[in-house]
Structure formats: structure tokens, C-alpha cells
Tab-separated table of C-alpha atoms in Angstrom:
chain	number	residue	atom	x	y	z
A	262	MET	CA	143.516	111.831	80.754
A	263	SER	CA	142.857	110.906	84.776
A	264	ALA	CA	146.166	110.219	86.790
A	265	SER	CA	146.183	106.625	87.880
A	266	ARG	CA	144.826	105.652	91.425
A	267	THR	CA	146.108	102.966	93.768
A	268	TYR	CA	144.395	102.478	96.994
A	269	LEU	CA	143.887	99.344	99.485
A	270	PHE	CA	141.424	97.665	100.790
A	271	THR	CA	140.688	95.312	103.438
A	272	SER	CA	137.808	92.870	104.386
A	273	GLU	CA	137.654	90.095	107.140
A	274	SER	CA	135.813	86.775	107.664
A	275	VAL	CA	135.346	84.349	110.626
A	276	THR	CA	135.317	80.939	111.241
A	277	GLU	CA	132.581	78.922	112.364
A	278	GLY	CA	133.667	78.758	115.821
A	279	HIS	CA	133.446	82.558	116.329
A	280	PRO	CA	130.556	83.248	118.861
A	281	ASP	CA	128.395	85.203	116.681
A	282	LYS	CA	128.919	82.898	114.150
A	283	LEU	CA	127.731	79.757	116.481
A	284	CYS	CA	124.527	81.736	117.038
A	285	ASP	CA	124.068	82.473	113.366
A	286	GLN	CA	124.416	78.844	112.823
A	287	VAL	CA	121.898	78.150	116.122
A	288	SER	CA	119.120	80.167	114.569
A	289	ASP	CA	119.121	79.212	111.401
A	290	ALA	CA	119.616	75.347	112.407
A	291	ILE	CA	116.449	75.994	114.004
A	292	LEU	CA	115.036	77.639	111.230
A	293	ASP	CA	115.868	74.600	108.588
A	294	ALA	CA	114.291	71.947	111.297
A	295	ILE	CA	111.040	73.988	111.548
A	296	LEU	CA	110.725	74.175	107.554
A	297	ALA	CA	111.857	70.372	107.173
A	298	LYS	CA	109.188	69.529	110.072
A	299	GLU	CA	106.480	71.665	108.101
A	300	ALA	CA	106.917	70.206	105.032
A	301	GLN	CA	106.725	66.774	106.490
A	302	LEU	CA	103.473	67.370	107.972
A	303	GLN	CA	101.772	69.080	104.864
A	304	ALA	CA	102.883	66.049	102.673
A	305	GLU	CA	101.329	63.656	105.321
A	306	GLY	CA	98.384	65.762	105.075
A	307	TYR	CA	98.570	66.810	108.808
A	308	VAL	CA	95.650	68.670	110.683
A	309	SER	CA	95.924	70.657	113.778
A	310	PRO	CA	93.675	69.105	116.064
A	311	GLY	CA	93.525	72.505	118.058
A	312	ASN	CA	92.564	75.034	114.759
A	313	GLY	CA	91.809	72.138	112.198
A	314	ALA	CA	94.340	73.992	110.081
A	315	ALA	CA	96.478	72.161	107.571
A	316	ALA	CA	100.245	72.530	108.261
A	317	ASP	CA	101.540	74.205	105.436
A	318	VAL	CA	104.971	74.987	105.092
A	319	ASP	CA	104.123	78.625	103.308
A	320	ASP	CA	102.687	79.689	106.738
A	321	VAL	CA	105.964	79.476	108.338
A	322	ARG	CA	107.279	82.548	110.428
A	323	CYS	CA	110.545	82.648	112.052
A	324	ALA	CA	112.760	85.564	113.561
A	325	ILE	CA	115.050	83.900	115.638
A	326	GLU	CA	118.061	85.222	117.611
A	327	THR	CA	120.593	83.453	119.854
A	328	PHE	CA	122.852	84.736	122.254
A	329	THR	CA	125.497	83.048	123.960
A	330	THR	CA	128.242	83.597	126.562
A	331	THR	CA	130.645	81.219	129.010
A	332	GLY	CA	128.607	78.086	129.439
A	333	ILE	CA	125.226	79.079	128.033
A	334	VAL	CA	122.978	79.935	125.060
A	335	THR	CA	119.601	81.576	124.790
A	336	VAL	CA	117.332	81.306	121.950
A	337	MET	CA	114.890	84.198	121.691
A	338	GLY	CA	112.561	85.404	119.181
A	339	GLU	CA	108.606	84.916	117.506
A	340	VAL	CA	107.912	81.988	115.400
A	341	ARG	CA	104.697	80.866	113.624
A	342	THR	CA	104.536	77.036	113.220
A	343	GLN	CA	103.015	73.679	113.892
A	344	ALA	CA	105.836	71.642	113.831
A	345	TYR	CA	107.673	70.812	117.363
A	346	VAL	CA	111.379	70.771	117.043
A	347	ASP	CA	113.689	70.041	120.030
A	348	VAL	CA	115.227	73.287	120.371
A	349	ASP	CA	117.766	72.018	122.787
A	350	SER	CA	119.061	69.133	120.801
A	351	ILE	CA	119.333	71.414	117.783
A	352	VAL	CA	121.627	73.555	119.735
A	353	ARG	CA	123.666	71.258	121.081
A	354	ASP	CA	124.122	69.521	117.574
A	355	VAL	CA	125.540	72.682	116.357
A	356	ILE	CA	127.983	73.278	119.158
A	357	ARG	CA	128.966	69.696	118.834
A	358	ASP	CA	129.641	69.850	115.022
A	359	ILE	CA	131.759	73.368	115.622
A	360	GLY	CA	133.726	71.375	117.820
A	361	TYR	CA	133.150	72.610	121.270
A	362	THR	CA	133.327	69.219	122.704
A	363	GLY	CA	134.807	69.797	125.913
A	364	SER	CA	136.395	71.991	128.630
A	365	HIS	CA	139.747	72.196	126.951
A	366	MET	CA	137.714	73.842	124.338
A	367	GLY	CA	136.580	76.623	126.669
A	368	PHE	CA	132.627	75.297	125.849
A	369	ASP	CA	131.130	72.054	125.710
A	370	ALA	CA	128.066	71.119	123.707
A	371	GLU	CA	126.863	68.773	126.447
A	372	THR	CA	127.335	70.809	129.470
A	373	CYS	CA	126.381	74.042	128.429
A	374	ALA	CA	122.859	75.421	129.412
A	375	VAL	CA	120.258	75.597	126.995
A	376	SER	CA	117.539	78.177	127.347
A	377	ASN	CA	114.373	78.749	125.182
A	378	TYR	CA	112.293	81.910	124.895
A	379	MET	CA	110.808	81.818	121.665
A	380	HIS	CA	107.040	83.039	121.730
A	381	SER	CA	104.128	83.493	118.758
A	382	GLN	CA	104.615	85.833	115.889
A	383	SER	CA	102.820	88.919	116.501
A	384	ALA	CA	99.227	88.762	114.590
A	385	ASP	CA	99.801	92.704	113.417
A	386	ILE	CA	102.890	91.422	111.412
A	387	ALA	CA	101.401	88.052	110.151
A	388	ALA	CA	97.907	90.056	108.717
A	389	GLY	CA	100.119	91.905	106.359
A	390	VAL	CA	102.287	89.074	105.219
A	391	ASP	CA	99.276	86.686	104.504
A	392	GLU	CA	97.463	89.154	102.682
A	393	SER	CA	98.930	92.388	101.185
A	394	TYR	CA	98.189	95.623	101.358
A	395	GLU	CA	97.255	95.816	97.359
A	396	VAL	CA	94.932	92.792	97.814
A	397	GLN	CA	93.471	94.642	100.740
A	398	GLN	CA	92.762	98.003	99.159
A	399	GLY	CA	91.340	96.070	96.010
A	400	GLN	CA	94.546	96.796	93.858
A	401	ALA	CA	95.122	93.589	93.223
A	402	SER	CA	93.734	90.421	92.523
A	403	ALA	CA	93.679	87.677	95.302
A	404	GLU	CA	94.195	84.946	92.561
A	405	ASP	CA	97.593	86.204	91.881
A	406	ALA	CA	99.717	84.181	94.401
A	407	PHE	CA	102.480	86.505	94.177
A	408	ASP	CA	100.529	89.696	94.714
A	409	CYS	CA	98.954	88.231	97.947
A	410	VAL	CA	102.416	87.880	99.729
A	411	GLY	CA	102.990	91.521	101.342
A	412	ALA	CA	106.949	91.935	102.790
A	413	GLY	CA	107.887	91.068	106.260
A	414	ASP	CA	109.038	94.214	107.183
A	415	GLN	CA	109.871	97.644	105.734
A	416	GLY	CA	113.774	98.357	104.813
A	417	ILE	CA	116.202	98.930	102.341
A	418	MET	CA	118.480	96.157	101.155
A	419	PHE	CA	121.407	95.967	98.598
A	420	GLY	CA	122.996	93.509	96.071
A	421	TYR	CA	126.192	94.060	94.598
A	422	ALA	CA	128.743	92.431	91.974
A	423	CYS	CA	131.903	92.674	90.112
A	424	ASP	CA	134.284	90.929	87.856
A	425	GLU	CA	137.320	90.837	90.120
A	426	THR	CA	136.718	86.987	90.778
A	427	SER	CA	135.086	84.080	89.533
A	428	THR	CA	132.147	84.173	91.352
A	429	LEU	CA	131.707	88.113	90.627
A	430	MET	CA	132.598	89.222	94.184
A	431	PRO	CA	135.132	91.716	95.461
A	432	MET	CA	138.532	90.096	96.049
A	433	PRO	CA	139.116	90.977	99.557
A	434	ILE	CA	135.855	89.118	101.156
A	435	TYR	CA	136.195	86.577	98.568
A	436	LEU	CA	139.744	85.327	99.780
A	437	ALA	CA	138.934	86.358	103.275
A	438	HIS	CA	136.056	83.512	103.259
A	439	ARG	CA	138.337	81.035	101.663
A	440	LEU	CA	141.541	81.233	104.135
A	441	ALA	CA	138.664	80.926	106.868
A	442	GLU	CA	137.064	77.946	105.290
A	443	ARG	CA	140.761	76.496	104.725
A	444	LEU	CA	141.452	77.230	108.258
A	445	THR	CA	138.430	75.246	109.578
A	446	ARG	CA	139.081	72.340	107.083
A	447	VAL	CA	142.872	71.626	108.652
A	448	ARG	CA	141.561	71.775	112.121
A	449	LYS	CA	138.735	69.185	111.618
A	450	ASP	CA	140.474	66.945	109.275
A	451	GLY	CA	143.043	66.808	111.933
A	452	THR	CA	146.088	68.459	109.515
A	453	LEU	CA	146.498	71.090	112.492
A	454	PRO	CA	145.062	69.286	115.766
A	455	TYR	CA	145.912	71.819	118.029
A	456	LEU	CA	143.702	74.388	116.136
A	457	ARG	CA	140.674	75.518	118.144
A	458	PRO	CA	137.343	76.595	116.726
A	459	ASP	CA	137.215	80.465	117.083
A	460	GLY	CA	139.318	82.177	114.115
A	461	LYS	CA	139.186	85.337	111.943
A	462	THR	CA	141.135	86.101	108.717
A	463	GLN	CA	141.662	89.586	107.008
A	464	VAL	CA	143.101	90.177	103.554
A	465	THR	CA	144.359	93.587	102.290
A	466	VAL	CA	144.452	93.816	98.765
A	467	ARG	CA	145.923	96.646	96.573
A	468	TYR	CA	144.192	97.967	93.606
A	469	GLU	CA	145.269	100.423	90.841
A	470	ASP	CA	142.685	102.029	88.660
A	471	ASP	CA	140.206	100.546	90.953
A	472	LYS	CA	141.456	96.892	89.616
A	473	PRO	CA	142.845	94.521	92.038
A	474	VAL	CA	146.421	93.502	91.555
A	475	ALA	CA	147.845	91.804	94.489
A	476	VAL	CA	147.283	90.781	98.162
A	477	GLU	CA	149.297	93.327	100.202
A	478	LYS	CA	148.383	92.126	103.831
A	479	VAL	CA	147.135	88.797	105.689
A	480	LEU	CA	146.234	88.575	109.072
A	481	ILE	CA	144.692	85.340	110.920
A	482	SER	CA	143.911	85.242	114.404
A	483	THR	CA	143.278	81.515	115.629
A	484	GLN	CA	142.308	79.943	118.602
A	485	HIS	CA	144.799	76.941	119.930
A	486	SER	CA	145.683	74.564	122.528
A	487	GLU	CA	148.157	75.952	125.282
A	488	ASP	CA	151.185	73.676	124.256
A	489	VAL	CA	152.120	75.519	120.555
A	490	SER	CA	154.005	78.448	119.946
A	491	VAL	CA	153.225	81.513	117.772
A	492	GLU	CA	156.172	80.843	115.311
A	493	GLN	CA	154.501	76.992	114.925
A	494	ILE	CA	151.498	78.460	114.291
A	495	LYS	CA	152.182	81.027	111.718
A	496	ALA	CA	154.547	78.625	109.769
A	497	ASP	CA	152.044	76.181	109.844
A	498	LEU	CA	149.360	78.511	108.600
A	499	ILE	CA	151.520	79.854	105.737
A	500	GLU	CA	152.245	76.322	104.828
A	501	GLN	CA	148.836	74.892	105.149
A	502	VAL	CA	146.014	77.482	104.809
A	503	ILE	CA	147.486	80.359	103.159
A	504	ALA	CA	149.763	79.112	100.394
A	505	PRO	CA	147.529	76.781	99.169
A	506	VAL	CA	144.567	78.888	98.749
A	507	PHE	CA	146.468	81.651	97.183
A	508	ALA	CA	147.811	79.145	94.845
A	509	GLU	CA	144.498	78.010	93.818
A	510	GLU	CA	142.988	81.420	93.123
A	511	GLY	CA	146.093	82.836	91.464
A	512	VAL	CA	147.228	85.694	93.149
A	513	GLU	CA	150.262	87.637	94.212
A	514	TRP	CA	151.415	87.592	97.956
A	515	ASN	CA	154.198	88.446	100.020
A	516	ARG	CA	155.074	85.994	102.952
A	517	ASP	CA	156.404	88.918	104.875
A	518	GLU	CA	153.224	90.455	105.194
A	519	VAL	CA	151.741	88.150	107.279
A	520	PHE	CA	150.433	88.547	110.605
A	521	VAL	CA	149.395	85.712	113.089
A	522	ASN	CA	148.028	86.055	116.215
A	523	PRO	CA	149.428	89.386	116.860
A	524	THR	CA	149.158	89.275	120.595
A	525	GLY	CA	151.166	86.031	120.989
A	526	ARG	CA	148.438	83.742	122.198
A	527	PHE	CA	144.666	83.239	121.490
A	528	VAL	CA	143.976	79.993	123.951
A	529	VAL	CA	140.869	81.630	125.254
A	530	GLY	CA	138.298	81.932	122.753
A	531	GLY	CA	134.611	81.238	121.779
A	532	PRO	CA	131.829	81.851	124.054
A	533	MET	CA	134.318	81.582	126.876
A	534	GLY	CA	136.172	84.866	125.333
A	535	ASP	CA	133.608	86.557	123.908
A	536	THR	CA	129.981	87.237	124.002
A	537	GLY	CA	128.041	86.090	120.506
A	538	LEU	CA	124.770	87.222	119.049
A	539	THR	CA	122.817	86.493	116.024
A	540	GLY	CA	123.110	89.386	113.067
A	541	ARG	CA	126.424	91.027	114.260
A	542	LYS	CA	128.349	89.798	111.423
A	543	ILE	CA	126.631	91.242	108.220
A	544	ILE	CA	129.620	92.856	106.518
A	545	VAL	CA	131.209	89.615	107.017
A	546	ASP	CA	127.656	87.952	105.480
A	547	THR	CA	127.534	90.274	102.394
A	548	TYR	CA	130.587	91.803	100.592
A	549	GLY	CA	133.277	92.811	103.273
A	550	GLY	CA	132.621	96.567	103.323
A	551	MET	CA	132.962	96.581	99.080
A	552	GLY	CA	129.073	97.688	98.660
A	553	ARG	CA	126.493	99.277	100.788
A	554	HIS	CA	124.019	97.268	103.536
A	555	GLY	CA	120.753	98.122	104.412
A	556	GLY	CA	121.071	97.031	108.288
A	557	GLY	CA	119.312	93.878	108.328
A	558	ALA	CA	120.970	90.814	109.313
A	559	PHE	CA	119.963	87.055	107.758
A	560	SER	CA	119.955	84.525	110.153
A	561	GLY	CA	117.136	83.111	111.858
A	562	LYS	CA	114.337	84.742	109.446
A	563	ASP	CA	112.259	82.904	107.027
A	564	CYS	CA	111.793	84.143	103.387
A	565	THR	CA	108.848	86.559	104.048
A	566	LYS	CA	111.199	88.739	105.369
A	567	VAL	CA	112.776	90.853	102.907
A	568	ASP	CA	116.041	91.496	104.767
A	569	ARG	CA	116.729	87.951	103.694
A	570	SER	CA	114.944	87.464	100.797
A	571	ALA	CA	115.145	90.786	98.802
A	572	ALA	CA	118.958	90.802	99.688
A	573	TYR	CA	119.371	87.574	97.898
A	574	ALA	CA	117.261	88.611	95.096
A	575	ALA	CA	119.606	92.024	94.741
A	576	ARG	CA	122.617	90.130	94.574
A	577	TRP	CA	121.187	87.788	91.992
A	578	VAL	CA	120.112	90.942	89.888
A	579	ALA	CA	123.450	92.590	90.287
A	580	LYS	CA	125.698	89.340	89.584
A	581	ASN	CA	123.367	89.103	86.252
A	582	ILE	CA	124.089	92.491	85.063
A	583	VAL	CA	127.917	91.736	85.395
A	584	ALA	CA	127.495	88.454	83.840
A	585	ALA	CA	125.569	90.212	80.785
A	586	GLY	CA	128.572	92.514	80.637
A	587	LEU	CA	126.423	95.361	80.971
A	588	ALA	CA	128.636	96.653	83.734
A	589	SER	CA	132.015	95.541	85.164
A	590	ARG	CA	130.827	96.665	88.733
A	591	CYS	CA	127.155	96.916	90.123
A	592	GLU	CA	124.813	97.881	93.173
A	593	VAL	CA	121.342	97.327	93.135
A	594	GLN	CA	119.376	98.690	95.968
A	595	LEU	CA	115.642	97.647	96.605
A	596	ALA	CA	113.178	98.834	99.226
A	597	TYR	CA	109.695	97.818	100.525
A	598	ALA	CA	107.238	98.771	102.762
A	599	ILE	CA	105.625	96.198	105.262
A	600	GLY	CA	102.731	94.361	104.055
A	601	VAL	CA	102.989	95.739	100.429
A	602	ALA	CA	103.941	93.376	97.599
A	603	ARG	CA	105.734	95.442	95.190
A	604	PRO	CA	109.230	97.053	95.859
A	605	LEU	CA	108.846	100.950	96.466
A	606	SER	CA	111.810	101.500	94.453
A	607	VAL	CA	114.558	100.039	92.355
A	608	TYR	CA	117.799	101.548	91.858
A	609	VAL	CA	120.735	100.457	89.671
A	610	ASN	CA	124.481	101.822	90.586
A	611	THR	CA	127.290	100.602	88.086
A	612	PHE	CA	129.949	103.283	89.280
A	613	GLY	CA	130.407	105.023	85.770
A	614	THR	CA	131.333	101.179	84.287
A	615	ALA	CA	128.170	100.672	82.785
A	616	THR	CA	128.175	99.467	78.846
A	617	VAL	CA	124.181	101.027	78.526
A	618	PRO	CA	122.596	103.811	80.368
A	619	GLU	CA	121.995	103.032	83.704
A	620	SER	CA	118.192	104.050	82.996
A	621	VAL	CA	118.269	101.366	80.449
A	622	ILE	CA	119.488	98.839	82.751
A	623	GLU	CA	117.003	99.867	85.509
A	624	GLN	CA	114.209	99.449	83.020
A	625	ALA	CA	115.271	96.037	82.081
A	626	VAL	CA	115.788	94.746	85.605
A	627	GLN	CA	112.103	95.492	86.351
A	628	GLU	CA	110.961	94.007	83.138
A	629	VAL	CA	113.094	90.707	83.479
A	630	PHE	CA	113.014	90.321	87.658
A	631	ASP	CA	109.712	89.962	89.206
A	632	LEU	CA	110.791	91.620	92.688
A	633	ARG	CA	107.598	91.141	94.804
A	634	PRO	CA	108.274	88.903	98.273
A	635	GLY	CA	106.138	86.041	96.968
A	636	ALA	CA	107.782	85.801	93.464
A	637	ILE	CA	111.075	85.787	94.846
A	638	ILE	CA	110.871	83.013	97.084
A	639	ASP	CA	109.111	80.879	94.427
A	640	THR	CA	111.991	81.651	91.767
A	641	LEU	CA	114.737	81.417	93.919
A	642	GLN	CA	113.060	78.254	95.828
A	643	LEU	CA	113.789	79.885	99.530
A	644	ARG	CA	110.897	77.746	101.090
A	645	ARG	CA	113.699	74.825	101.627
A	646	PRO	CA	115.484	74.074	104.554
A	647	ILE	CA	119.211	75.266	103.334
A	648	TYR	CA	119.845	77.899	105.644
A	649	ARG	CA	122.420	76.751	108.129
A	650	LEU	CA	124.463	76.256	104.919
A	651	THR	CA	124.543	79.986	104.472
A	652	SER	CA	125.573	80.874	107.902
A	653	ASN	CA	129.437	80.368	107.581
A	654	TYR	CA	131.702	81.846	104.905
A	655	GLY	CA	129.228	84.333	103.269
A	656	HIS	CA	125.635	84.265	101.920
A	657	PHE	CA	126.918	85.349	98.302
A	658	GLY	CA	129.610	84.227	96.008
A	659	ARG	CA	129.409	80.081	97.045
A	660	GLU	CA	127.652	78.477	93.750
A	661	LEU	CA	126.376	75.526	95.497
A	662	PRO	CA	123.093	73.955	94.161
A	663	GLU	CA	121.399	75.321	97.251
A	664	PHE	CA	122.604	79.181	96.761
A	665	THR	CA	119.835	79.489	93.697
A	666	TRP	CA	120.321	83.192	93.782
A	667	GLU	CA	124.175	82.862	92.492
A	668	ALA	CA	122.663	81.664	89.177
A	669	VAL	CA	123.441	83.700	85.811
A	670	ASN	CA	120.249	82.486	84.241
A	671	ARG	CA	118.787	85.892	83.057
A	672	VAL	CA	121.649	87.017	81.070
A	673	ASP	CA	120.200	86.700	77.595
A	674	GLU	CA	116.865	88.188	78.438
A	675	LEU	CA	118.595	91.430	80.393
A	676	LYS	CA	120.675	91.835	77.248
A	677	ALA	CA	117.715	91.831	74.828
A	678	ALA	CA	115.615	94.414	77.186
A	679	CYS	CA	118.650	96.666	77.050
A	680	GLY	CA	119.096	95.965	73.285
A	681	ALA	CA	122.590	94.807	73.554
């Protein structure tokens, strides 16, 4: 019998006022606006007077990146759309909603400069997505809509799930997100009016035999007004943020191991304190480091980009495997080639926790889940304007109606396919 092992694992989250997250929200808000407008034009039967093409939300392509620093937001990237959206207004609406509404915040939605450098998508990329390699080579019929859609890029994507929390997420990132959400809530509802939009949370969890047993340390760094002491901030955050979250989740924690604003002061924050860029918080967006990452960011990308859609599908697969009792911990890797509809590989790793052979689970996954991009988009309803909602507090582990990839709706089929 092996000796028990004790270790600490830490994950972080950030609030919506963090400059990187501001950029993620802007990119996804623009994507949402394009999807909504395209759907409206399609419903109205709009035909472009320029090229005679009918509007079709399925034709939307977006890869939007946002950059911010003191006093300015710059939007870049490539799009394909017949819709006109007011980028300047969208940017300002997002910043205003976050809470940057004046110079006392260090950033102002009304007076910041907004630059737009978006341009048309490359026709070379579009060709492989519109008509997949399989169809072009005569290996598949164009009558199969899912075989027609090629992956919007090459790459590898990972999904992860474990039985540590009710949403089958790792406990450190799950708790870090809940603290960040609560930190924003008490700022916006006026409970702690001296708080400002920028902030970070970090949770260290003690594991014994790979099972979480207690919260070891908590770190919160939050932007604040000048007229409040770090002692008051710490006392208020313990009472209004940390204690309520941990009580709701039923986890043990030590009040003596709470760190708040360790530098003693965090007045200058947001884009004035640091630059921000879309896609720079990919570990925050996923599993907090508990599980691998393929490297591709999500925000600003339409669903033909497998960086996003296949990562959602991989989480869906992994979550259903754990929910089915086939493993207590599961990581799924998918690989794609640009323009090719079918994944190049599907890999399942259960870290020795599987209740049936992993090879059986892998075979069951390929029987139960259609992992062609077109099928993923259709099944998970990824052409809806839902993406700004995903850009804060994690793309996974939030069981909202919009997050279709969180559904455990293939459990029975997986069990049957595995003979479980």
C-alpha cells in the first residue's frame, strides 16, 4: 500500500475590471453584436446590394483582439460579416458596465480614445472552413452539412473534469472564481463602495491522496479608493466576501492565512496600472492550471475557430465521463487540422481513476459524441450571442442556460457504450 501524499495546489481568478479581462469582454461583446445583427438581417431576408449575397449568421467569421493601456482601447482583428455594428459604442458600453466611469477610477468610458483596426478575413482561411478538405477531395458528400465545415485552424484543445466540486471543476479555480464574482458583486451593489473594478483572487487548497481537504491560504488584491486602510479592507473582505463564499461551499479555511493587498496599497489599477490584451488569461479561463491547455485563447473568436468550440466540446466530453462514474478525474485532448472536418485524434486520460479501460472510454466517446466542428456548433448552439457572458469568471463550471457544454446529457449513452 502506497504512502499517503499531501500537497498544495493554487489557482487564481481576476475580476472583470482587470485590464486583460476588460479586453476579453470587449472582443466578445463585439462578436455578440455581430452575431445578433447577422441573425436579425437573416430573419428579415436581407440581401447585400453589393454582392447579392443573403445574410447568414452561419457565414460570420471573427477573430477580434483588443488592447488597452492608459486612456485608450484599440480593437484589431479580422471579420467576415454583412452586419454593421458600432464598435466605438460597444467598447464604451463595456467599460461603463465594468465600472470605469471617471478619472477617479483611473479610466473613463466617456473620454478614453477608441481605435478600430479590424479588417476582412483572409479568403485562404475562409475557403477551408466553408468547404472542408474531405468535401474538396471527394471523401465526403457536400450534402452532409457537418462534413462541409472545416476546422477554422489547426491545433490541440483540452477539456477537464473532476469530482471535487458540484460542477465537476477543480476546487482551487472554482473557489477563486466564486471569490472574484463576490468581490465584484459587493462593489457594484454598494456594500463596499470604496472598491474599484480591478482585482485578483487566489486560493491554495491542501490535497491528501489527490482529494481536496481544506483551503490553506487565500489572497485577494483589490483596487480601492485612497481614503481606506488596508486593515479595513481586509476585515471587510473577510466578512463580506470570503466567509460567505466558503460558508456556501462548505469548505474549511483559516482566517489567519488570509492575505489582502500585500503591498499595502492598490489605488492605481485597470488600464492605468497595466496594459491589457485579449487572450492573456487562458489559465484563468479554463482550469486554473489543473489540467493542460492547448494554448489557444477563446474571446473574440467565432465558433468555427476550434480553439474555442472544440475546447468547449472537450469539457463537455470530460464532464459527461466523470458524471457517468467512468472516472473521478478526466482530461480529453482533441486535435484538428485547418480546413479538415474530422478531428485528427481523440485522447482520454483518467489518471488511473477509470472504472473501465481507457481504451473503452475513448471508443465510447467517438461513438457518442460527434466532434466535427459543424456538429459541435449545431449541438452546443454556438452561433448565439452568448460570448460576453463567458468572458468573466471562467468558461467552465458555471451551469447557466447559455453554457450548453456544461450539460451532463450523454451520461446514459456513455454508460451503455462502455457496458457500464
